mmCIF file of C-alpha atoms in Angstrom:
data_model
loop_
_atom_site.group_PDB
_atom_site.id
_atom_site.type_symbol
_atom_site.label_atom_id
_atom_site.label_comp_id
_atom_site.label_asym_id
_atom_site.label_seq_id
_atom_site.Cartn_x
_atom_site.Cartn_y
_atom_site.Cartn_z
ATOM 1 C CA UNK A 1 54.344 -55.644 -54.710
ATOM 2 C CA UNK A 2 56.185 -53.610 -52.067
ATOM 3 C CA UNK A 3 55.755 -50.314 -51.606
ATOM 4 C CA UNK A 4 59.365 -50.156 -52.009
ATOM 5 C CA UNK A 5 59.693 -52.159 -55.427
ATOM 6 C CA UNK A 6 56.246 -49.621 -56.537
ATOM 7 C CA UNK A 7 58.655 -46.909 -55.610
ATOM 8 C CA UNK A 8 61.985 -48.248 -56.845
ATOM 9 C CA UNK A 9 59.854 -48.346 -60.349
ATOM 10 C CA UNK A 10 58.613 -44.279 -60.150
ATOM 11 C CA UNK A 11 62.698 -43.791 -59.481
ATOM 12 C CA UNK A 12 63.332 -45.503 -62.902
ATOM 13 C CA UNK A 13 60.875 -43.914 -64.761
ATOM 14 C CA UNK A 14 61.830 -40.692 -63.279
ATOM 15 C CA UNK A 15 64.944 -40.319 -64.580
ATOM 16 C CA UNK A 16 66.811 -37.006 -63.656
ATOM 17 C CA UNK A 17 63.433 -35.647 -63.250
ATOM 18 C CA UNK A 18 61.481 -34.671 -60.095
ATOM 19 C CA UNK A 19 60.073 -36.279 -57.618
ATOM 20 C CA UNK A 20 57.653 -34.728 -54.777
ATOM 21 C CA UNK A 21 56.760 -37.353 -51.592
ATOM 22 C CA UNK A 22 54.419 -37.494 -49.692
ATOM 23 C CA UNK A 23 55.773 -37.348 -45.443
ATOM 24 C CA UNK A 24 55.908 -40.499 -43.616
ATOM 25 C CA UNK A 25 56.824 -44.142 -45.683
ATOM 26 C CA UNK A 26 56.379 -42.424 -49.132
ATOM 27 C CA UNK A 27 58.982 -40.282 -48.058
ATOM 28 C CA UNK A 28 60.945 -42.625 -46.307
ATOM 29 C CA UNK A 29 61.206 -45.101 -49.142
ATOM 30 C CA UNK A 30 61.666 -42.660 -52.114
ATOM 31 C CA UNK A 31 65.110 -42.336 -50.237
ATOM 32 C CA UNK A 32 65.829 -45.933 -49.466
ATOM 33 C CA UNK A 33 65.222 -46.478 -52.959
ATOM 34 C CA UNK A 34 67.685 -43.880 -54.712
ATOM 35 C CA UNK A 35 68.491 -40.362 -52.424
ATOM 36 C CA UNK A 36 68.910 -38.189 -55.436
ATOM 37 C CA UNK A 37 69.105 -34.347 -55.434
ATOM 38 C CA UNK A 38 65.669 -34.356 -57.398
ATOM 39 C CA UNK A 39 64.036 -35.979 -54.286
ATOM 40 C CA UNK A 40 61.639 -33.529 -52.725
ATOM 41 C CA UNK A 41 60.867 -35.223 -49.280
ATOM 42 C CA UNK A 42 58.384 -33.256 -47.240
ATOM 43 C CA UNK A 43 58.101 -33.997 -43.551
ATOM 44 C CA UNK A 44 54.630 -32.618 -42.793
ATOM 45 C CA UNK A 45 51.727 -31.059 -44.531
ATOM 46 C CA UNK A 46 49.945 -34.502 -44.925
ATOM 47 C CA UNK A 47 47.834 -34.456 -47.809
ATOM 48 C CA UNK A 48 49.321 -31.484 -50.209
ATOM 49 C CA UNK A 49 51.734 -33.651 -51.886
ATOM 50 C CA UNK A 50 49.707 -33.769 -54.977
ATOM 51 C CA UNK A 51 48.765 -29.761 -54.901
ATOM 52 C CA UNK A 52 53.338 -29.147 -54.472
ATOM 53 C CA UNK A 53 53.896 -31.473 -57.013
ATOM 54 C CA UNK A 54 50.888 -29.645 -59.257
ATOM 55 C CA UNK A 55 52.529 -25.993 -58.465
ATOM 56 C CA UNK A 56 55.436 -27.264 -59.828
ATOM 57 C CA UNK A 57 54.419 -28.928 -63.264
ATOM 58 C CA UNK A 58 52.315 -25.713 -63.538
ATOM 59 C CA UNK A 59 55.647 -23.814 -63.310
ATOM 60 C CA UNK A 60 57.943 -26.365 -65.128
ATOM 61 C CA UNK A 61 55.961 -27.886 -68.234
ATOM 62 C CA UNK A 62 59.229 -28.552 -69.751
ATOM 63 C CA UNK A 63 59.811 -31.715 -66.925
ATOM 64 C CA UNK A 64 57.766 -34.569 -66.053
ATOM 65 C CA UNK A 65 56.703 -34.406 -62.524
ATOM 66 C CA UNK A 66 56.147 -37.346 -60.639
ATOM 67 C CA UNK A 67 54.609 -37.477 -57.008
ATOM 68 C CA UNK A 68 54.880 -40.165 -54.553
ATOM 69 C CA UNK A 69 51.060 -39.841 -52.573
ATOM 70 C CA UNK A 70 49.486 -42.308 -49.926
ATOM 71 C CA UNK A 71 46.086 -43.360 -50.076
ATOM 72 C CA UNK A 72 45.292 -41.721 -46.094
ATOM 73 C CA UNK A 73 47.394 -38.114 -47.560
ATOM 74 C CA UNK A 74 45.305 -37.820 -50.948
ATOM 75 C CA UNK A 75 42.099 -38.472 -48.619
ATOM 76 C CA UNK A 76 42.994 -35.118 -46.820
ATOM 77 C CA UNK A 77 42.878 -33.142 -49.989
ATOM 78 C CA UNK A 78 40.353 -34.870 -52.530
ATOM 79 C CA UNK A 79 39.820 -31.291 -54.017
ATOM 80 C CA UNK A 80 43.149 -31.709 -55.154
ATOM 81 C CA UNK A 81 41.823 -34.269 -57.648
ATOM 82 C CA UNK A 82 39.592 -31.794 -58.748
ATOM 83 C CA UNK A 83 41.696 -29.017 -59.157
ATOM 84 C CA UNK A 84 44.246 -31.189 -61.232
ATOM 85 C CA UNK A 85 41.621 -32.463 -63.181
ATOM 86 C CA UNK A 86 40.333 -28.598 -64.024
ATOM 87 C CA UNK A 87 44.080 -27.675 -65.264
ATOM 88 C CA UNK A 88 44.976 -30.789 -67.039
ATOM 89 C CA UNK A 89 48.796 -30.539 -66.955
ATOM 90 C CA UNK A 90 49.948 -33.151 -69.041
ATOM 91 C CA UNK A 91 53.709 -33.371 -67.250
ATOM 92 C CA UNK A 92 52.907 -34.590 -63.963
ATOM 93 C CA UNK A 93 52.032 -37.723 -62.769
ATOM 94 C CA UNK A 94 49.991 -38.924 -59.291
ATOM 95 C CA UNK A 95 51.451 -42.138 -58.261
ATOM 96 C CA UNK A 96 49.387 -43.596 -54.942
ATOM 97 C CA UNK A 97 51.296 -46.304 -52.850
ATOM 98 C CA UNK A 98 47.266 -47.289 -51.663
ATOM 99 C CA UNK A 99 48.243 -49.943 -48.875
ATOM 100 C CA UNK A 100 44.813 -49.345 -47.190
ATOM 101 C CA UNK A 101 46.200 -48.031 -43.715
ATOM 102 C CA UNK A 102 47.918 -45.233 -42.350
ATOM 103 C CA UNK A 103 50.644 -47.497 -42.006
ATOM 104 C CA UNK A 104 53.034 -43.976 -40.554
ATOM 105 C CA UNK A 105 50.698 -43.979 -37.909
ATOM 106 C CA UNK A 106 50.262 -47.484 -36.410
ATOM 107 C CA UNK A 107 48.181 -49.038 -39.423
ATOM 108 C CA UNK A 108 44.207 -47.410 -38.403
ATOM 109 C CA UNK A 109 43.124 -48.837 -41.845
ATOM 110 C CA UNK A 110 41.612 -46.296 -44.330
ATOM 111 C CA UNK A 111 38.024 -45.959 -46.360
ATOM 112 C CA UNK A 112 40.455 -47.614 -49.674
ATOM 113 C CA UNK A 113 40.271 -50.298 -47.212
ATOM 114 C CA UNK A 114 36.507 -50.853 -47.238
ATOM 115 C CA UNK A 115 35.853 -49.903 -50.908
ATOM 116 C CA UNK A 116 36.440 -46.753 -51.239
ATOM 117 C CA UNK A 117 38.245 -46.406 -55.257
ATOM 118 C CA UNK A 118 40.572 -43.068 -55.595
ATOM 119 C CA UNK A 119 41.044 -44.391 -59.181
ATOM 120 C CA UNK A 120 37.458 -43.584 -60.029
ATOM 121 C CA UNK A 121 37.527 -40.142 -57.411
ATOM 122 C CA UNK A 122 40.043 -39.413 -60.365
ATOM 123 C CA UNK A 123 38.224 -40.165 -63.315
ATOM 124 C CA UNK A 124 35.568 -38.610 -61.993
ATOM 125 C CA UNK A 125 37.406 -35.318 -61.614
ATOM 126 C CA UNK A 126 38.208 -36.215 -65.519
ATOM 127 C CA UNK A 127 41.845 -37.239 -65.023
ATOM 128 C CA UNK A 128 42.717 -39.374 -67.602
ATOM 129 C CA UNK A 129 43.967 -41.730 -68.347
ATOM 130 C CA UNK A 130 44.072 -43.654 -64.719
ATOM 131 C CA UNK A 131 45.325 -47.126 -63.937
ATOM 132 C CA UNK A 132 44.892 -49.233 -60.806
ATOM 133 C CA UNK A 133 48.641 -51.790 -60.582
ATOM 134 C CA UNK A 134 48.999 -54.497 -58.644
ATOM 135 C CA UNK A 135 52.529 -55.462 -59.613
ATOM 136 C CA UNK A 136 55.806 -53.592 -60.382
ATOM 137 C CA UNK A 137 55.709 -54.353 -64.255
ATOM 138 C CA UNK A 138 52.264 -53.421 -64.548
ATOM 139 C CA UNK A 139 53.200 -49.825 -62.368
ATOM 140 C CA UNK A 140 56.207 -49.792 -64.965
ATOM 141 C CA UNK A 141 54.634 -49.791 -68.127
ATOM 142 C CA UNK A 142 51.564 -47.548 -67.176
ATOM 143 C CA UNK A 143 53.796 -44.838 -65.611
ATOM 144 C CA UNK A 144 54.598 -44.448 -69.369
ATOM 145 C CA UNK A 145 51.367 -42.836 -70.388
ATOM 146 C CA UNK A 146 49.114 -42.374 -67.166
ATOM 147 C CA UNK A 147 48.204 -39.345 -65.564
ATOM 148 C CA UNK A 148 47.193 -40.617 -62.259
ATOM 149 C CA UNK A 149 48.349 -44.167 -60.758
ATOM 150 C CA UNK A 150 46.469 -46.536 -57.608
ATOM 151 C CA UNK A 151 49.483 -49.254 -56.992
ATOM 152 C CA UNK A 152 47.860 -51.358 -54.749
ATOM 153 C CA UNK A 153 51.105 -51.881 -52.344
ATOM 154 C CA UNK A 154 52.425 -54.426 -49.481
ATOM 155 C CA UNK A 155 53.055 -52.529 -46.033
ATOM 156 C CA UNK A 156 56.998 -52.874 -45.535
ATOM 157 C CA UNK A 157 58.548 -51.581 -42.675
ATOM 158 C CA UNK A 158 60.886 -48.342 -44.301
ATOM 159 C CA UNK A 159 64.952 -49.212 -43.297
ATOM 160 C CA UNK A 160 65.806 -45.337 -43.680
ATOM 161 C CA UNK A 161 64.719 -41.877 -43.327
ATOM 162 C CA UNK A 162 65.920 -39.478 -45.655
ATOM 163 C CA UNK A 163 67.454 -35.959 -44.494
ATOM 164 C CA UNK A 164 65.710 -34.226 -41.533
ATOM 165 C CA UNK A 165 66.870 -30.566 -42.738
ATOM 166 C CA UNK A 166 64.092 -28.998 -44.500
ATOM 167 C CA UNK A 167 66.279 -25.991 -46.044
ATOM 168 C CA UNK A 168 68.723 -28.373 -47.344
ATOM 169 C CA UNK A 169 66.084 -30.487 -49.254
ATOM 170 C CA UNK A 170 64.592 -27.802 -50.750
ATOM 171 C CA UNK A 171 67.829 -25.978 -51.935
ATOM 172 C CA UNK A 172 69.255 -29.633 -53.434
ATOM 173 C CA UNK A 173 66.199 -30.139 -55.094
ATOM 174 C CA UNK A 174 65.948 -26.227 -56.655
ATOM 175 C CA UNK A 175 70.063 -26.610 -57.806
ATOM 176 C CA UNK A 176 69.074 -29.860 -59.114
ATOM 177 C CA UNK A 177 65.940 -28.977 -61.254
ATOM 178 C CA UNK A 178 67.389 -25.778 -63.093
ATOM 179 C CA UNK A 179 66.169 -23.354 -60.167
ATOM 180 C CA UNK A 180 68.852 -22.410 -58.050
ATOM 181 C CA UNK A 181 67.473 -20.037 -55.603
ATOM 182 C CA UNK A 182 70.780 -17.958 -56.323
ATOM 183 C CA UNK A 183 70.045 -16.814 -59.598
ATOM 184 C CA UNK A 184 66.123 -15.472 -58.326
ATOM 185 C CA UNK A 185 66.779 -12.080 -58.866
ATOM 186 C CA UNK A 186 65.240 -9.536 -55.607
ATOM 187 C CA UNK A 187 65.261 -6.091 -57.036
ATOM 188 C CA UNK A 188 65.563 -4.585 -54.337
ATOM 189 C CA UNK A 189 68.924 -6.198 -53.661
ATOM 190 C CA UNK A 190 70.207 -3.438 -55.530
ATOM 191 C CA UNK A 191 68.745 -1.255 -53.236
ATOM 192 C CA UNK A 192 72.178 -1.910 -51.151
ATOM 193 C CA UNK A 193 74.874 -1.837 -53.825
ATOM 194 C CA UNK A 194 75.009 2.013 -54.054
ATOM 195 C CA UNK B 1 32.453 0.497 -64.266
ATOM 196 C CA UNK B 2 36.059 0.495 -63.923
ATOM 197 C CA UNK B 3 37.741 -1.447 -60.911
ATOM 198 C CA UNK B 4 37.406 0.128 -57.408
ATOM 199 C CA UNK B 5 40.615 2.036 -56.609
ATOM 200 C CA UNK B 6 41.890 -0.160 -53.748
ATOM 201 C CA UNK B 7 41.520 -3.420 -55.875
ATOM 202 C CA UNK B 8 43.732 -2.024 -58.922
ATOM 203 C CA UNK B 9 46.236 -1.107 -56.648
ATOM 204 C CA UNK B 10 46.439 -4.509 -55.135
ATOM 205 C CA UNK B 11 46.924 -5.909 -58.683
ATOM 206 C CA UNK B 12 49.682 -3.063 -59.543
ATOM 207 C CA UNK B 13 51.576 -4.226 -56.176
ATOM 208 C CA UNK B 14 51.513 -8.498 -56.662
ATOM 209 C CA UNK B 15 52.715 -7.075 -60.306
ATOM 210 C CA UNK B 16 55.078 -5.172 -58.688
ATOM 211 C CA UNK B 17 56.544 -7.521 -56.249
ATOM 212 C CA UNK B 18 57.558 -9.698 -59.236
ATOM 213 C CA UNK B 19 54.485 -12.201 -58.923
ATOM 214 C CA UNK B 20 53.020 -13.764 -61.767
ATOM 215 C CA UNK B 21 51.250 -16.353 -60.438
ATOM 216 C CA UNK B 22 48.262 -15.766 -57.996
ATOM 217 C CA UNK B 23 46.912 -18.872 -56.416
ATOM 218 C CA UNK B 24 43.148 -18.148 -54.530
ATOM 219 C CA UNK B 25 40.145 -19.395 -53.093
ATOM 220 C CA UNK B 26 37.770 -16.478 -53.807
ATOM 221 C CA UNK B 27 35.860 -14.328 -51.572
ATOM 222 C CA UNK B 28 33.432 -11.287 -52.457
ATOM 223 C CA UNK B 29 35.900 -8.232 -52.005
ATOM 224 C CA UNK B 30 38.197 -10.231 -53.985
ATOM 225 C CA UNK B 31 36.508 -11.172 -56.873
ATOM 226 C CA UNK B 32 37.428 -7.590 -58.041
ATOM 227 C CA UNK B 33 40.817 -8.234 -57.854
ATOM 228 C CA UNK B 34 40.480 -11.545 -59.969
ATOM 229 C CA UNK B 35 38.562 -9.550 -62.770
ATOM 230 C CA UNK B 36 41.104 -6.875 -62.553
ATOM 231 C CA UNK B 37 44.144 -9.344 -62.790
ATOM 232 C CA UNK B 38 42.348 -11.180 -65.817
ATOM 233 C CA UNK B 39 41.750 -8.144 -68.010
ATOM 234 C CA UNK B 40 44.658 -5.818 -67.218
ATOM 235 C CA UNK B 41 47.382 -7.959 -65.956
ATOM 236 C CA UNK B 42 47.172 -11.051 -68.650
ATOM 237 C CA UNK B 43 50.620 -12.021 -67.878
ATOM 238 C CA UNK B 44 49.020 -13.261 -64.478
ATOM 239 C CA UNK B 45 48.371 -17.138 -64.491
ATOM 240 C CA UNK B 46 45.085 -17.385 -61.839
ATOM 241 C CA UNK B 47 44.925 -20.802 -60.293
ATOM 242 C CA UNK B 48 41.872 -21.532 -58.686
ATOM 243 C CA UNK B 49 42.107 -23.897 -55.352
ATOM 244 C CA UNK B 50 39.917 -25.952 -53.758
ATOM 245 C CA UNK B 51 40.951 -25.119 -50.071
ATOM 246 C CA UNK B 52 43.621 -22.829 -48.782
ATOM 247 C CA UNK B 53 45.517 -25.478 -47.554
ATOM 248 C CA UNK B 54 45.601 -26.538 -50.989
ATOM 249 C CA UNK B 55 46.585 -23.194 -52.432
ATOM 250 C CA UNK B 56 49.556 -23.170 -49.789
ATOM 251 C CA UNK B 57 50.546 -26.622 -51.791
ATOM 252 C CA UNK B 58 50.408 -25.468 -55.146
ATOM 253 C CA UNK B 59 52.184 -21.779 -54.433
ATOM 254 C CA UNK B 60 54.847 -23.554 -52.940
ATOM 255 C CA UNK B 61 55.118 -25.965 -55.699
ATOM 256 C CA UNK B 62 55.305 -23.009 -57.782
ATOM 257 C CA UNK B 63 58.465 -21.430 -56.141
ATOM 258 C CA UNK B 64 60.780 -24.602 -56.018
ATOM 259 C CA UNK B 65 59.963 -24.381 -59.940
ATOM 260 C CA UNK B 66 61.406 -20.912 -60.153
ATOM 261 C CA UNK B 67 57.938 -19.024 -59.589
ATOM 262 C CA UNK B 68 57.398 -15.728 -57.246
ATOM 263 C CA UNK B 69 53.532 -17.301 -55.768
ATOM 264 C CA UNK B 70 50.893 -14.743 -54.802
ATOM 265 C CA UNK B 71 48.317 -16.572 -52.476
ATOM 266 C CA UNK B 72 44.878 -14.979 -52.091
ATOM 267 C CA UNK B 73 42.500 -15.751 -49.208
ATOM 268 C CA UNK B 74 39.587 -14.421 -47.100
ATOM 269 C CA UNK B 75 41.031 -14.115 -43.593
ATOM 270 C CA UNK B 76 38.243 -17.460 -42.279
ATOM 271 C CA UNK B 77 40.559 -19.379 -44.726
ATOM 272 C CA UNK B 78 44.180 -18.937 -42.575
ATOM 273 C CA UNK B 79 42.288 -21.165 -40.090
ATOM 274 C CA UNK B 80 42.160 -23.726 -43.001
ATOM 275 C CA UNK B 81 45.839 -23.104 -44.257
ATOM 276 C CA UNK B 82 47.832 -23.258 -40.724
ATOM 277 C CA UNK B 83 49.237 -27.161 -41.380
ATOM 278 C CA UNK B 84 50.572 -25.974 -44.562
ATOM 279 C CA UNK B 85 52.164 -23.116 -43.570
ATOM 280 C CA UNK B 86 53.470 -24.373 -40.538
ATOM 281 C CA UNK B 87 54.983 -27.560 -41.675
ATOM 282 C CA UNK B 88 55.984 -26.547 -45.210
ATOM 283 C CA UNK B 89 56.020 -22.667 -46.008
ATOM 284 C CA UNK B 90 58.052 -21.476 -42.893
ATOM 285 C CA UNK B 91 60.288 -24.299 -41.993
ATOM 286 C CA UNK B 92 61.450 -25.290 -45.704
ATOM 287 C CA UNK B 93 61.529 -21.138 -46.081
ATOM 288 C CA UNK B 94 59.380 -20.952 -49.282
ATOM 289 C CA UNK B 95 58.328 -17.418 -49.647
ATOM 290 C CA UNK B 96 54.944 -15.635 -51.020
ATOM 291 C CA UNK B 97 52.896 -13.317 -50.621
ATOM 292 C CA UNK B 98 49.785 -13.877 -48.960
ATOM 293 C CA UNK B 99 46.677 -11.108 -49.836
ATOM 294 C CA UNK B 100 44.087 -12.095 -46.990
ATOM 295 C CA UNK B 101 40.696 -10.140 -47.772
ATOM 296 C CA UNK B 102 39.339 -9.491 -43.718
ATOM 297 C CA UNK B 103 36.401 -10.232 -42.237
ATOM 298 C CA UNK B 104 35.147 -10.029 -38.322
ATOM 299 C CA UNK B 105 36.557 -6.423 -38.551
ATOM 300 C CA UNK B 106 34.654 -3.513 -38.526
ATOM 301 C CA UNK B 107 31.797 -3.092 -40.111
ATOM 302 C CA UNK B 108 30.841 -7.132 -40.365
ATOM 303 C CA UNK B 109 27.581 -8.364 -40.499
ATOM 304 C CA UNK B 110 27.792 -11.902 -39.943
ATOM 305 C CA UNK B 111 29.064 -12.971 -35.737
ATOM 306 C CA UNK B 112 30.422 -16.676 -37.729
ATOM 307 C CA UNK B 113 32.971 -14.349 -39.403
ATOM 308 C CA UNK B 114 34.313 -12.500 -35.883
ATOM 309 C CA UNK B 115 36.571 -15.182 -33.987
ATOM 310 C CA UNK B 116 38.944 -15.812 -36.288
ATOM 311 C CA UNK B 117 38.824 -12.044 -38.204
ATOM 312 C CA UNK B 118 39.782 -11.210 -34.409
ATOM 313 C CA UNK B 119 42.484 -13.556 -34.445
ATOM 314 C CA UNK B 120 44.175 -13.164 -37.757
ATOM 315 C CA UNK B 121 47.109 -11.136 -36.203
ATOM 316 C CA UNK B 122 47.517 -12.719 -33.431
ATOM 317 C CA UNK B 123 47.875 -16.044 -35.319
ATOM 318 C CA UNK B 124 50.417 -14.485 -37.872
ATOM 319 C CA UNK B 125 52.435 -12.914 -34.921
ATOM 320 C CA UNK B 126 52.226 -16.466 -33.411
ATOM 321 C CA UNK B 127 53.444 -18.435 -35.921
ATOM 322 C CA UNK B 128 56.186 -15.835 -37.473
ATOM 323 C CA UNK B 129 54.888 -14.032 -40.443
ATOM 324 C CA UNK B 130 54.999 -10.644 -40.865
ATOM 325 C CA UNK B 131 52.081 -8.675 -41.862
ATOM 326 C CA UNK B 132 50.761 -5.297 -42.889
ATOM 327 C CA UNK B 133 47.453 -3.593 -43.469
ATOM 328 C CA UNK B 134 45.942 -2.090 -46.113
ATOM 329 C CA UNK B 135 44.437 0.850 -44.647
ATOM 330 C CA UNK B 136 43.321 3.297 -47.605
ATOM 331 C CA UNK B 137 42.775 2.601 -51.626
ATOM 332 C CA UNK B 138 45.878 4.746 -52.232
ATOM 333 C CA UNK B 139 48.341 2.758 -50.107
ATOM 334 C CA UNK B 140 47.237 -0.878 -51.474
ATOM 335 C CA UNK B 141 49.555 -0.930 -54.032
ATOM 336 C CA UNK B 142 52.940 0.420 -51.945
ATOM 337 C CA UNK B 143 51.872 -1.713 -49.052
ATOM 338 C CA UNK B 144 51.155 -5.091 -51.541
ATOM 339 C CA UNK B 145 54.456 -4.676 -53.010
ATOM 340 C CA UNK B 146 56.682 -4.211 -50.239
ATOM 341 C CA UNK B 147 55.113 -7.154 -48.332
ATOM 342 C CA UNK B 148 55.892 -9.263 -51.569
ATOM 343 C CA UNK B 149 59.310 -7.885 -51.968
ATOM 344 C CA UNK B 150 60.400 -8.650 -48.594
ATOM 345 C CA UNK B 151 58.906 -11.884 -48.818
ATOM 346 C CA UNK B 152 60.878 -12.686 -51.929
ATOM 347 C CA UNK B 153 64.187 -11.513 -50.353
ATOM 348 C CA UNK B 154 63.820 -12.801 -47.368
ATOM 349 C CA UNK B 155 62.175 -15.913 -47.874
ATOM 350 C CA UNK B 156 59.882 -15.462 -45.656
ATOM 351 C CA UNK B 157 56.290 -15.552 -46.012
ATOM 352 C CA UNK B 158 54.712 -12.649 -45.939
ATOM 353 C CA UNK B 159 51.154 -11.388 -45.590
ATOM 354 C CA UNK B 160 49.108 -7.954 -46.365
ATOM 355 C CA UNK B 161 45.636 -7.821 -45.410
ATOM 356 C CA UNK B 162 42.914 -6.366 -46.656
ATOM 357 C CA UNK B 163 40.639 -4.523 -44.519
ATOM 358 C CA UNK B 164 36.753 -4.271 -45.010
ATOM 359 C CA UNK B 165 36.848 -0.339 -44.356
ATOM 360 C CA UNK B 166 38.715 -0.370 -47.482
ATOM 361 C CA UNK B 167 37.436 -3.119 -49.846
ATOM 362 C CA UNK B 168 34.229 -1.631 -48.878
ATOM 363 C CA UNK B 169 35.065 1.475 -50.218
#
């Protein structure tokens, strides 16, 4: 599987809900597959995909939050396997496109591609349950009921890059989730009406 | 023994500010604040992080889902939070309020805590965030709020620190 069919599958099961990507080809391909408002593309901060995506199922239990990680990103931020696994939300999902490099970068393979399992770094930070996919209708039917995904994915060169304006992805994705940034009330806005 | 003064006004300015959530890595000074927050202020959810950077992550997670994040750090920890802020917090303008517990300043003990206590304000000035100081237990909670408030309104990130002459006291 592609990373862009393993992608094309977390749109699916996503519904109208969110999605949080991880910056370089996670990013890129969560657009090529569907650009919807409830994208949440981030263009830096390698490795907190996972700890965004877990701020916002902490403040939104009502939707199912699905995020779009690499295998060289989670590696960065390991405690954030830990600190998932301490809070146990239940709504949001860790989906790793693991294609052993850090493909964004010129393809330097990573430690997934000697061995090392982020599956079991999950369990072992009691994340459950876990799966480990290696084709688009096994991702499919375990992004029904697992909390924390390794699709082992194909390298394919990303066709598009999603919107470079930071501000503009984040106030899409707010409107689009039932947050409009709008309707946050600032008290002392009424400081001024007087 | 009751909280010390300057920590119960820290906890009656994140209130204040409109924060309910306070994200941390914990540090000495501030484990009075945590105590505080978890047995007078219950409508505070305390996340405990990992790493700052991580912290940075989950605060700002917190805001796009409609949250006003508190993020509290000993100042050696900014070094660890600088990707974060730099290429999320500030250019996707996610605002919170950052409560950074000092050390290197006066009245340390320990030289591996100096370089980057020195540079704390220097980095924050670099990099665009405004900041205050906490200077006596009476101001903390005036000086906590207002960073938080402008933070919120301005989407900006803002920080307050703490400084050791006063979580000392």
């Amino acid at each position: 599987m592609t990373r862009l069919e393993a992608t094309r599958a977390v749109v699916d099961a996503a519904g109208d809900g969110p999605i949080v990507a991880s910056l370089g080809h996670p990013s890129y391909d969560l657009f090529v597959a569907g650009d919807r408002p409830q994208n949440f593309y981030t263009w830096g901060s390698m490795g907190v995909a996972s700890s965004i995506g877990l701020g916002l199922a902490l403040a939104r239990p009502d939707v199912r939050v699905f995020v779009v990680d690499g295998d060289g990103s989670l590696l960065m931020n390991l405690g954030s396997l830990a600190t998932i696994g301490l809070l146990q939300p239940a709504n949001l999902v860790l989906v790793l496109m693991d294609n052993e490099e850090f493909a964004t970068t010129g393809g330097q393979p990573t430690p997934t591609a000697h061995g090392a399992d982020l599956e079991a770094a999950a369990r072992a930070m009691r994340i459950n349950p876990t799966a480990t996919v290696r084709t688009a209708d096994q991702l499919r039917e375990r992004l029904r009921d697992a909390r924390m995904i390794v699709a082992k994915v194909a390298e394919s060169a990303p066709t598009a890059k999603p919107p470079l304006d930071c501000v503009f992805i984040k106030n899409r994705f707010m409107s689009a989730i039932g947050n409009p940034e709008s309707a946050v009330r600032h008290p002392q806005c009424h400081d001024h009406v007087s | 023994m009751g909280a010390p003064a300057w920590a119960t006004g820290v906890c009656a300015g994140i209130h204040a500010a409109g924060s309910r959530d306070v994200v941390y890595v914990p540090d000495n000074p501030l484990s009075h604040v945590l105590r505080e927050l978890g047995e007078r202020f219950r409508d505070v959810r305390l996340v405990l992080a990992t790493r700052e950077e991580e912290a940075f992550g989950i605060a700002a997670g917190l805001y796009l889902g409609g949250r006003h994040p508190t993020v509290m750090l000993q100042s050696s920890g900014l070094g660890n939070s600088l990707n974060a802020i730099t290429s999320l917090v500030l250019p996707y303008q996610i605002p919170m309020l950052m409560v950074v517990s000092m050390r290197g300043d006066a009245g340390e003990w320990n030289s591996a805590q100096v370089p980057m206590g020195r540079a704390v304000r220097a980095i924050l000035d670099a990099i665009g965030i405004p900041h205050s100081t906490v200077e006596s237990p009476e101001r903390a909670a005036e000086t906590v709020r207002a960073a938080g408030a402008t933070a919120f309104a301005t989407r900006v990130a803002a920080a307050c620190l703490l400084s050791r002459q006063v979580t000392t006291s």
